[in-house]
Short mmCIF file of C-alpha atoms in Angstrom, two decimals:
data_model
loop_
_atom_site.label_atom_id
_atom_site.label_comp_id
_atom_site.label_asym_id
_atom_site.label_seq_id
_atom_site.Cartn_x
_atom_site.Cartn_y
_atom_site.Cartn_z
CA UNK A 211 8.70 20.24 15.05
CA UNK A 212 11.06 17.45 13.85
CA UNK A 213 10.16 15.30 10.70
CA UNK A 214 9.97 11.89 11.70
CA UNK A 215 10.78 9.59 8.50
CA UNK A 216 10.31 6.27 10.32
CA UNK A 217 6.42 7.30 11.57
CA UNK A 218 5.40 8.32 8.09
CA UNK A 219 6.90 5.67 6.15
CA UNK A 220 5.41 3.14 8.77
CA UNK A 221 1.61 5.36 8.38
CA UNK A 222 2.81 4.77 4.81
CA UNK A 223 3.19 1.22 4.94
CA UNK A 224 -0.08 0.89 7.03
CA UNK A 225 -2.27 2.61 4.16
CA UNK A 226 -0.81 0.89 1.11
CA UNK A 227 -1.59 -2.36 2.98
CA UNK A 228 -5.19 -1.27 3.62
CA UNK A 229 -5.64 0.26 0.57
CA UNK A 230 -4.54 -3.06 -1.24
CA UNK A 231 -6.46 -5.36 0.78
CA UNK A 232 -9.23 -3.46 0.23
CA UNK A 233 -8.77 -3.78 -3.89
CA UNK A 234 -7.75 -7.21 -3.37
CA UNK A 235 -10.72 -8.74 -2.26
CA UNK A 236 -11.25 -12.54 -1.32
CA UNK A 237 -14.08 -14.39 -2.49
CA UNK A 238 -15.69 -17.66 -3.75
CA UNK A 239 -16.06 -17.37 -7.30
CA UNK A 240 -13.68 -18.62 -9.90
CA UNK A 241 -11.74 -16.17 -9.54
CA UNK A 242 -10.59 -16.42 -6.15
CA UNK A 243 -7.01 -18.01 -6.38
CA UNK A 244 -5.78 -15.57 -8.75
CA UNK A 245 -7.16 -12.83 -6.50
CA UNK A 246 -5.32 -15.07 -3.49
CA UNK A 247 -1.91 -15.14 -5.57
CA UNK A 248 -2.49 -11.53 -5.61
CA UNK A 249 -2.49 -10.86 -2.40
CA UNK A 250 0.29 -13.19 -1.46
CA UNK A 251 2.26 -11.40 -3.57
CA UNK A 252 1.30 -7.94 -3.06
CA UNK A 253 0.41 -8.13 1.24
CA UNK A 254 2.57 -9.07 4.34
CA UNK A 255 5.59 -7.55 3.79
CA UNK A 256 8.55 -4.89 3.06
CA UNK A 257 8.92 -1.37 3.95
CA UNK A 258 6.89 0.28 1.44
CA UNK A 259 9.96 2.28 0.38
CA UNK A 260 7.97 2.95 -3.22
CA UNK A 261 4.61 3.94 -2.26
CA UNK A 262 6.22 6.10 0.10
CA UNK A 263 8.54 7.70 -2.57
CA UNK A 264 4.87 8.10 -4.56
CA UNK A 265 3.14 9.71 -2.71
CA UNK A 266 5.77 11.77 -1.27
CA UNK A 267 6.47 13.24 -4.80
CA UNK A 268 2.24 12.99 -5.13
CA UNK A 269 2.25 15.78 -2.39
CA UNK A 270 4.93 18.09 -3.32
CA UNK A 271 2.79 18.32 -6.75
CA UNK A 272 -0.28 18.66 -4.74
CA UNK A 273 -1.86 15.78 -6.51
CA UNK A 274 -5.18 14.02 -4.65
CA UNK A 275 -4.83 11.04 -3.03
CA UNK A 276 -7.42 8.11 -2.29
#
Protein backbone atom coordinates (compact mmCIF):
# COMPACT_ATOMS: atom_id res chain seq x y z
CA UNK A 1 0.00 0.00 0.00
CA UNK A 2 1.19 3.35 -1.48
CA UNK A 3 1.54 6.52 0.79
CA UNK A 4 -0.59 9.05 -0.52
CA UNK A 5 0.91 12.63 0.54
CA UNK A 6 -1.86 14.68 -1.10
CA UNK A 7 -4.87 12.65 1.04
CA UNK A 8 -3.11 13.16 4.33
CA UNK A 9 -2.01 16.59 3.98
CA UNK A 10 -5.64 17.43 2.70
CA UNK A 11 -7.12 15.09 6.14
CA UNK A 12 -4.42 17.38 7.56
CA UNK A 13 -5.71 20.51 6.41
CA UNK A 14 -9.34 19.40 7.24
CA UNK A 15 -8.46 18.85 11.10
CA UNK A 16 -6.36 21.94 11.72
CA UNK A 17 -9.34 23.86 10.29
CA UNK A 18 -11.76 22.09 12.65
CA UNK A 19 -9.65 22.04 15.36
CA UNK A 20 -9.19 25.94 15.06
CA UNK A 21 -12.66 26.79 14.54
CA UNK A 22 -13.47 24.96 17.28
CA UNK A 23 -10.85 27.15 19.66
CA UNK A 24 -11.86 30.09 17.81
CA UNK A 25 -15.22 30.52 18.82
CA UNK A 26 -17.70 33.37 17.72
CA UNK A 27 -19.74 35.12 20.08
CA UNK A 28 -21.46 38.34 21.33
CA UNK A 29 -19.50 39.61 24.03
CA UNK A 30 -16.83 42.22 23.82
CA UNK A 31 -14.69 40.18 22.77
CA UNK A 32 -15.99 39.05 19.62
CA UNK A 33 -14.03 41.08 16.89
CA UNK A 34 -10.77 40.15 18.17
CA UNK A 35 -11.92 36.53 18.24
CA UNK A 36 -13.35 37.44 14.42
CA UNK A 37 -9.79 38.91 13.39
CA UNK A 38 -8.67 35.67 14.64
CA UNK A 39 -10.29 33.63 12.63
CA UNK A 40 -9.89 35.68 9.52
CA UNK A 41 -6.54 35.33 9.95
CA UNK A 42 -6.07 31.90 11.05
CA UNK A 43 -9.30 30.02 8.75
CA UNK A 44 -10.03 29.78 4.94
CA UNK A 45 -6.98 29.12 3.51
CA UNK A 46 -3.40 27.52 2.51
CA UNK A 47 -2.21 24.07 2.45
CA UNK A 48 -1.46 23.44 5.94
CA UNK A 49 2.12 22.60 4.93
CA UNK A 50 3.14 23.33 8.91
CA UNK A 51 0.65 21.54 10.86
CA UNK A 52 1.27 18.80 8.62
CA UNK A 53 5.11 18.93 9.13
CA UNK A 54 3.91 18.94 13.15
CA UNK A 55 2.28 16.44 13.49
CA UNK A 56 4.10 14.35 11.13
CA UNK A 57 7.28 14.73 13.34
CA UNK A 58 4.43 14.49 16.49
CA UNK A 59 3.98 10.80 15.27
CA UNK A 60 7.34 9.57 14.52
CA UNK A 61 7.98 10.59 18.39
CA UNK A 62 4.80 8.94 19.28
CA UNK A 63 3.56 12.05 20.94
CA UNK A 64 -0.57 12.29 21.63
CA UNK A 65 -2.51 14.25 19.64
CA UNK A 66 -5.95 16.13 20.30
Amino acid sequence: MAFDLKQAMADNADAVETMLGDLLETGDGPEHQIMDAMRYSSLGGGKRIRPFLVTACAALFAVDHL
